[in-house]
Structure formats: structure tokens, C-alpha cells
Amino acid sequence: MAIVTGNYKGFTFGDISSKAYGVYITQEAAYNAPERDVEVFEIAGRNGAYILDNGRFRNITVTYKCGIALDSESDFASAIRSFRNALSSKAGKYVRLTDEYNPNEFREAAFLGGIEVDMADRRAGEFEVSFDCKPQRFLTSGETAVAVTSGGTITNPTLFEAKPLIEAEGYGNIFIND
């Protein structure tokens, strides 16, 4: 295992930066997608199955393969312990999760605990950190206010339904059409 700092990327969970603890993502995160919440029923005498779409997506597990390598055994042990404790302090709560592979997006994620370090020696190790995430990704561009003047248009840049927060200020008649 050769983890230096180099071009490795990190992630941020709430206010916890993996890089602040010397923890780096060692393998690029997969671009997985959430599963649609459907129920499949087999009905006697009917060909095929009846599929009932519950109109939503299920949560998704996002896992980062991480590594850490420090100069001394005591620094390594301290960093792993501090990193684990920091993540655990937010366990079971949805918190903003970002990573440097997808800098224009974030997820709402919960750390459910558990880190098992596979140690290369007493100063380096690899492990996985998993988060239970809501199915949607949020665009950071959606957090920027957009001023629209007379006759302006706001366009959803995705293929999915969006529910933007719209605040209207002005005088006279204001019309908002979807």
C-alpha cells in the first residue's frame, strides 16, 4: 500500500473533512444509482408479473474505500480513533455528504457506524466508510439565488422533477407558471 498525499481525493461529512485526519479515498467511488421502490406480484393464471410502482426510490449505500498512512504508530492510532469518533458523533442523523469526485453535487447521508482497518503495518491501513443516503443527489448550483426580472425563466437542468423554493418580491401583479 502506498498512500501519500498526492492526488488522492477526500470527502466531507457535515463539517468533518476526511483529509483533515489524513484519510484519503483510494479507489474512485462508483457512480451507482438508487433502486426504484416497486413490488412484484405473481398472479395465478396470468402471464408475467404485476408490478406496483410505489412512486419513489429507496435509499442507497455509498461506500468509500479509504486509506491512511502517517509517520508514526501513535499518529496513526490517534488519527483513526479521532476520525472514527468524529463520524460516530453524527451517527444516525442525515448530514450533508460531498466528495471531490462529484464537486457539483451533494447527498443527505447518515453514518451508521463501523470501521474495520486492514493494517499494512502499524502506520498505514485501508478501510471502507459506508453511508446510508437518501436516493437523490442535490446540485450545489441549486443553493444559489437566481434573480428573475420581467418575463424571465428558470430551467431545471436535470431529467427529474424538481421542487425549487421560489420567493417572489415586487410590486403590482406577479405571475408564476410551472
PDB file of C-alpha atoms in Angstrom:
ATOM      1  CA  MET A   1       0.000   0.000   0.000  1.00  0.00           C
ATOM      2  CA  ALA A   2       1.431   3.333  -0.993  1.00  0.00           C
ATOM      3  CA  ILE A   3      -0.647   6.173   0.309  1.00  0.00           C
ATOM      4  CA  VAL A   4       0.995   9.510   0.264  1.00  0.00           C
ATOM      5  CA  THR A   5      -0.958  12.699  -0.132  1.00  0.00           C
ATOM      6  CA  GLY A   6      -0.503  13.167  -3.888  1.00  0.00           C
ATOM      7  CA  ASN A   7      -3.664  13.406  -5.975  1.00  0.00           C
ATOM      8  CA  TYR A   8      -5.900  11.406  -3.689  1.00  0.00           C
ATOM      9  CA  LYS A   9      -9.301  12.904  -3.088  1.00  0.00           C
ATOM     10  CA  GLY A  10     -11.325  13.176   0.083  1.00  0.00           C
ATOM     11  CA  PHE A  11     -14.889  13.561   1.286  1.00  0.00           C
ATOM     12  CA  THR A  12     -16.666  15.835   3.740  1.00  0.00           C
ATOM     13  CA  PHE A  13     -19.451  14.629   6.026  1.00  0.00           C
ATOM     14  CA  GLY A  14     -21.107  17.628   7.636  1.00  0.00           C
ATOM     15  CA  ASP A  15     -18.152  19.608   8.952  1.00  0.00           C
ATOM     16  CA  ILE A  16     -15.820  16.577   9.022  1.00  0.00           C
ATOM     17  CA  SER A  17     -13.185  16.539   6.282  1.00  0.00           C
ATOM     18  CA  SER A  18     -11.522  13.158   5.741  1.00  0.00           C
ATOM     19  CA  LYS A  19      -8.324  14.919   4.652  1.00  0.00           C
ATOM     20  CA  ALA A  20      -8.090  16.737   7.997  1.00  0.00           C
ATOM     21  CA  TYR A  21      -7.487  13.305   9.567  1.00  0.00           C
ATOM     22  CA  GLY A  22      -5.088  12.140   6.853  1.00  0.00           C
ATOM     23  CA  VAL A  23      -7.807   9.900   5.341  1.00  0.00           C
ATOM     24  CA  TYR A  24      -7.974   9.769   1.539  1.00  0.00           C
ATOM     25  CA  ILE A  25     -10.202   7.942  -0.940  1.00  0.00           C
ATOM     26  CA  THR A  26      -8.012   5.253  -2.513  1.00  0.00           C
ATOM     27  CA  GLN A  27     -10.454   3.995  -5.128  1.00  0.00           C
ATOM     28  CA  GLU A  28     -12.800   6.146  -7.147  1.00  0.00           C
ATOM     29  CA  ALA A  29     -16.367   5.927  -5.927  1.00  0.00           C
ATOM     30  CA  ALA A  30     -18.743   4.059  -8.211  1.00  0.00           C
ATOM     31  CA  TYR A  31     -21.462   6.031  -9.955  1.00  0.00           C
ATOM     32  CA  ASN A  32     -24.260   3.832  -8.690  1.00  0.00           C
ATOM     33  CA  ALA A  33     -27.934   4.748  -8.747  1.00  0.00           C
ATOM     34  CA  PRO A  34     -30.800   4.127  -6.333  1.00  0.00           C
ATOM     35  CA  GLU A  35     -33.281   1.322  -6.800  1.00  0.00           C
ATOM     36  CA  ARG A  36     -36.903   2.111  -7.660  1.00  0.00           C
ATOM     37  CA  ASP A  37     -39.345   1.044  -4.905  1.00  0.00           C
ATOM     38  CA  VAL A  38     -41.588  -1.492  -6.620  1.00  0.00           C
ATOM     39  CA  GLU A  39     -43.482  -4.596  -5.557  1.00  0.00           C
ATOM     40  CA  VAL A  40     -43.774  -7.553  -7.904  1.00  0.00           C
ATOM     41  CA  PHE A  41     -46.806  -9.853  -7.661  1.00  0.00           C
ATOM     42  CA  GLU A  42     -47.216 -13.192  -9.378  1.00  0.00           C
ATOM     43  CA  ILE A  43     -50.888 -13.858 -10.116  1.00  0.00           C
ATOM     44  CA  ALA A  44     -52.050 -17.397 -10.828  1.00  0.00           C
ATOM     45  CA  GLY A  45     -53.435 -17.767 -14.339  1.00  0.00           C
ATOM     46  CA  ARG A  46     -51.805 -14.557 -15.563  1.00  0.00           C
ATOM     47  CA  ASN A  47     -48.727 -14.412 -17.743  1.00  0.00           C
ATOM     48  CA  GLY A  48     -45.996 -12.164 -16.461  1.00  0.00           C
ATOM     49  CA  ALA A  49     -45.936 -10.340 -13.175  1.00  0.00           C
ATOM     50  CA  TYR A  50     -47.922  -7.386 -11.925  1.00  0.00           C
ATOM     51  CA  ILE A  51     -45.572  -4.555 -10.942  1.00  0.00           C
ATOM     52  CA  LEU A  52     -46.788  -1.977  -8.442  1.00  0.00           C
ATOM     53  CA  ASP A  53     -44.655   1.172  -8.517  1.00  0.00           C
ATOM     54  CA  ASN A  54     -44.712   2.885  -5.110  1.00  0.00           C
ATOM     55  CA  GLY A  55     -43.656   6.149  -6.753  1.00  0.00           C
ATOM     56  CA  ARG A  56     -40.311   6.592  -5.019  1.00  0.00           C
ATOM     57  CA  PHE A  57     -36.706   5.417  -4.863  1.00  0.00           C
ATOM     58  CA  ARG A  58     -35.092   3.511  -1.989  1.00  0.00           C
ATOM     59  CA  ASN A  59     -32.109   4.783  -0.001  1.00  0.00           C
ATOM     60  CA  ILE A  60     -28.705   3.916  -1.402  1.00  0.00           C
ATOM     61  CA  THR A  61     -25.473   2.881   0.295  1.00  0.00           C
ATOM     62  CA  VAL A  62     -22.460   4.965  -0.719  1.00  0.00           C
ATOM     63  CA  THR A  63     -19.130   3.387   0.238  1.00  0.00           C
ATOM     64  CA  TYR A  64     -15.702   4.961   0.032  1.00  0.00           C
ATOM     65  CA  LYS A  65     -12.557   2.828   0.071  1.00  0.00           C
ATOM     66  CA  CYS A  66     -10.117   4.844   2.127  1.00  0.00           C
ATOM     67  CA  GLY A  67      -6.522   4.752   3.234  1.00  0.00           C
ATOM     68  CA  ILE A  68      -4.343   6.461   5.769  1.00  0.00           C
ATOM     69  CA  ALA A  69      -0.561   6.449   6.183  1.00  0.00           C
ATOM     70  CA  LEU A  70       1.226   8.502   8.817  1.00  0.00           C
ATOM     71  CA  ASP A  71       4.786   8.827  10.074  1.00  0.00           C
ATOM     72  CA  SER A  72       4.372   7.107  13.417  1.00  0.00           C
ATOM     73  CA  GLU A  73       2.281   4.396  15.022  1.00  0.00           C
ATOM     74  CA  SER A  74       0.931   6.808  17.646  1.00  0.00           C
ATOM     75  CA  ASP A  75      -0.090   9.387  14.983  1.00  0.00           C
ATOM     76  CA  PHE A  76      -1.831   6.641  13.002  1.00  0.00           C
ATOM     77  CA  ALA A  77      -3.739   5.293  16.026  1.00  0.00           C
ATOM     78  CA  SER A  78      -4.734   8.774  17.148  1.00  0.00           C
ATOM     79  CA  ALA A  79      -5.934   9.824  13.682  1.00  0.00           C
ATOM     80  CA  ILE A  80      -8.032   6.672  13.150  1.00  0.00           C
ATOM     81  CA  ARG A  81      -9.583   6.972  16.606  1.00  0.00           C
ATOM     82  CA  SER A  82     -10.348  10.692  16.128  1.00  0.00           C
ATOM     83  CA  PHE A  83     -11.782  10.121  12.638  1.00  0.00           C
ATOM     84  CA  ARG A  84     -14.000   7.267  13.822  1.00  0.00           C
ATOM     85  CA  ASN A  85     -15.204   9.323  16.805  1.00  0.00           C
ATOM     86  CA  ALA A  86     -15.934  12.358  14.646  1.00  0.00           C
ATOM     87  CA  LEU A  87     -18.072  10.293  12.228  1.00  0.00           C
ATOM     88  CA  SER A  88     -19.768   8.479  15.127  1.00  0.00           C
ATOM     89  CA  SER A  89     -20.710  11.792  16.742  1.00  0.00           C
ATOM     90  CA  LYS A  90     -23.164  12.262  13.867  1.00  0.00           C
ATOM     91  CA  ALA A  91     -24.297   8.620  13.617  1.00  0.00           C
ATOM     92  CA  GLY A  92     -27.911   8.061  12.674  1.00  0.00           C
ATOM     93  CA  LYS A  93     -28.533  11.661  11.520  1.00  0.00           C
ATOM     94  CA  TYR A  94     -28.797  12.861   7.944  1.00  0.00           C
ATOM     95  CA  VAL A  95     -25.897  15.205   7.215  1.00  0.00           C
ATOM     96  CA  ARG A  96     -24.563  16.745   4.008  1.00  0.00           C
ATOM     97  CA  LEU A  97     -22.036  14.453   2.236  1.00  0.00           C
ATOM     98  CA  THR A  98     -19.775  15.726  -0.522  1.00  0.00           C
ATOM     99  CA  ASP A  99     -16.758  14.256  -2.265  1.00  0.00           C
ATOM    100  CA  GLU A 100     -14.152  15.588  -4.653  1.00  0.00           C
ATOM    101  CA  TYR A 101     -15.259  13.213  -7.426  1.00  0.00           C
ATOM    102  CA  ASN A 102     -18.646  14.938  -7.667  1.00  0.00           C
ATOM    103  CA  PRO A 103     -17.915  18.514  -6.566  1.00  0.00           C
ATOM    104  CA  ASN A 104     -21.141  19.956  -8.013  1.00  0.00           C
ATOM    105  CA  GLU A 105     -23.419  17.577  -6.077  1.00  0.00           C
ATOM    106  CA  PHE A 106     -24.137  16.528  -2.518  1.00  0.00           C
ATOM    107  CA  ARG A 107     -26.215  13.906  -0.768  1.00  0.00           C
ATOM    108  CA  GLU A 108     -28.038  13.698   2.535  1.00  0.00           C
ATOM    109  CA  ALA A 109     -26.306  10.832   4.303  1.00  0.00           C
ATOM    110  CA  ALA A 110     -26.251   9.043   7.647  1.00  0.00           C
ATOM    111  CA  PHE A 111     -23.208   7.250   9.037  1.00  0.00           C
ATOM    112  CA  LEU A 112     -24.427   4.047  10.625  1.00  0.00           C
ATOM    113  CA  GLY A 113     -21.114   3.110  12.218  1.00  0.00           C
ATOM    114  CA  GLY A 114     -18.384   0.586  11.815  1.00  0.00           C
ATOM    115  CA  ILE A 115     -14.855   0.987  10.533  1.00  0.00           C
ATOM    116  CA  GLU A 116     -12.543  -2.016  10.281  1.00  0.00           C
ATOM    117  CA  VAL A 117      -8.988  -1.098   9.411  1.00  0.00           C
ATOM    118  CA  ASP A 118      -6.905  -3.574   7.399  1.00  0.00           C
ATOM    119  CA  MET A 119      -3.441  -2.575   8.548  1.00  0.00           C
ATOM    120  CA  ALA A 120      -0.491  -2.751   6.183  1.00  0.00           C
ATOM    121  CA  ASP A 121       1.821  -2.009   9.092  1.00  0.00           C
ATOM    122  CA  ARG A 122       1.456  -0.024  12.318  1.00  0.00           C
ATOM    123  CA  ARG A 123       1.449   3.283  10.441  1.00  0.00           C
ATOM    124  CA  ALA A 124      -0.816   2.592   7.451  1.00  0.00           C
ATOM    125  CA  GLY A 125      -4.139   0.946   6.743  1.00  0.00           C
ATOM    126  CA  GLU A 126      -7.125   0.726   4.455  1.00  0.00           C
ATOM    127  CA  PHE A 127     -10.814   0.597   5.292  1.00  0.00           C
ATOM    128  CA  GLU A 128     -14.273   1.313   3.956  1.00  0.00           C
ATOM    129  CA  VAL A 129     -16.634   4.003   5.181  1.00  0.00           C
ATOM    130  CA  SER A 130     -20.301   3.489   4.282  1.00  0.00           C
ATOM    131  CA  PHE A 131     -23.159   5.965   4.414  1.00  0.00           C
ATOM    132  CA  ASP A 132     -26.893   5.333   4.093  1.00  0.00           C
ATOM    133  CA  CYS A 133     -28.018   8.080   1.708  1.00  0.00           C
ATOM    134  CA  LYS A 134     -31.310   9.466   0.543  1.00  0.00           C
ATOM    135  CA  PRO A 135     -31.705   8.475  -3.114  1.00  0.00           C
ATOM    136  CA  GLN A 136     -31.418  11.894  -4.691  1.00  0.00           C
ATOM    137  CA  ARG A 137     -28.330  13.940  -5.376  1.00  0.00           C
ATOM    138  CA  PHE A 138     -28.652  17.672  -4.906  1.00  0.00           C
ATOM    139  CA  LEU A 139     -26.964  20.217  -7.150  1.00  0.00           C
ATOM    140  CA  THR A 140     -24.875  22.823  -5.357  1.00  0.00           C
ATOM    141  CA  SER A 141     -25.978  25.285  -8.052  1.00  0.00           C
ATOM    142  CA  GLY A 142     -29.480  24.996  -6.602  1.00  0.00           C
ATOM    143  CA  GLU A 143     -28.271  26.778  -3.472  1.00  0.00           C
ATOM    144  CA  THR A 144     -27.532  29.958  -5.397  1.00  0.00           C
ATOM    145  CA  ALA A 145     -30.272  32.563  -5.624  1.00  0.00           C
ATOM    146  CA  VAL A 146     -31.357  33.440  -9.149  1.00  0.00           C
ATOM    147  CA  ALA A 147     -32.863  36.841  -9.801  1.00  0.00           C
ATOM    148  CA  VAL A 148     -35.533  36.838 -12.489  1.00  0.00           C
ATOM    149  CA  THR A 149     -36.802  40.038 -13.957  1.00  0.00           C
ATOM    150  CA  SER A 150     -39.843  40.615 -16.075  1.00  0.00           C
ATOM    151  CA  GLY A 151     -40.519  37.617 -18.292  1.00  0.00           C
ATOM    152  CA  GLY A 152     -37.570  35.539 -17.039  1.00  0.00           C
ATOM    153  CA  THR A 153     -37.413  31.748 -16.995  1.00  0.00           C
ATOM    154  CA  ILE A 154     -35.816  29.276 -14.583  1.00  0.00           C
ATOM    155  CA  THR A 155     -34.987  25.898 -16.145  1.00  0.00           C
ATOM    156  CA  ASN A 156     -34.464  22.574 -14.359  1.00  0.00           C
ATOM    157  CA  PRO A 157     -31.113  21.198 -15.669  1.00  0.00           C
ATOM    158  CA  THR A 158     -32.000  17.573 -14.832  1.00  0.00           C
ATOM    159  CA  LEU A 159     -34.394  14.935 -16.158  1.00  0.00           C
ATOM    160  CA  PHE A 160     -36.041  14.588 -12.737  1.00  0.00           C
ATOM    161  CA  GLU A 161     -38.872  16.541 -11.197  1.00  0.00           C
ATOM    162  CA  ALA A 162     -37.646  19.485  -9.144  1.00  0.00           C
ATOM    163  CA  LYS A 163     -39.367  21.370  -6.366  1.00  0.00           C
ATOM    164  CA  PRO A 164     -37.490  24.643  -6.114  1.00  0.00           C
ATOM    165  CA  LEU A 165     -38.023  27.153  -3.351  1.00  0.00           C
ATOM    166  CA  ILE A 166     -39.396  30.253  -5.024  1.00  0.00           C
ATOM    167  CA  GLU A 167     -39.584  33.616  -3.305  1.00  0.00           C
ATOM    168  CA  ALA A 168     -41.328  36.449  -5.103  1.00  0.00           C
ATOM    169  CA  GLU A 169     -40.695  40.109  -4.364  1.00  0.00           C
ATOM    170  CA  GLY A 170     -42.087  43.029  -6.244  1.00  0.00           C
ATOM    171  CA  TYR A 171     -44.905  45.432  -6.785  1.00  0.00           C
ATOM    172  CA  GLY A 172     -48.026  45.009  -8.829  1.00  0.00           C
ATOM    173  CA  ASN A 173     -49.097  41.719 -10.392  1.00  0.00           C
ATOM    174  CA  ILE A 174     -46.713  38.753 -10.142  1.00  0.00           C
ATOM    175  CA  PHE A 175     -47.468  35.549 -12.022  1.00  0.00           C
ATOM    176  CA  ILE A 176     -45.619  32.251 -11.573  1.00  0.00           C
ATOM    177  CA  ASN A 177     -46.326  29.438 -14.039  1.00  0.00           C
ATOM    178  CA  ASP A 178     -44.985  25.908 -13.909  1.00  0.00           C
TER     179      ASP A 178
END
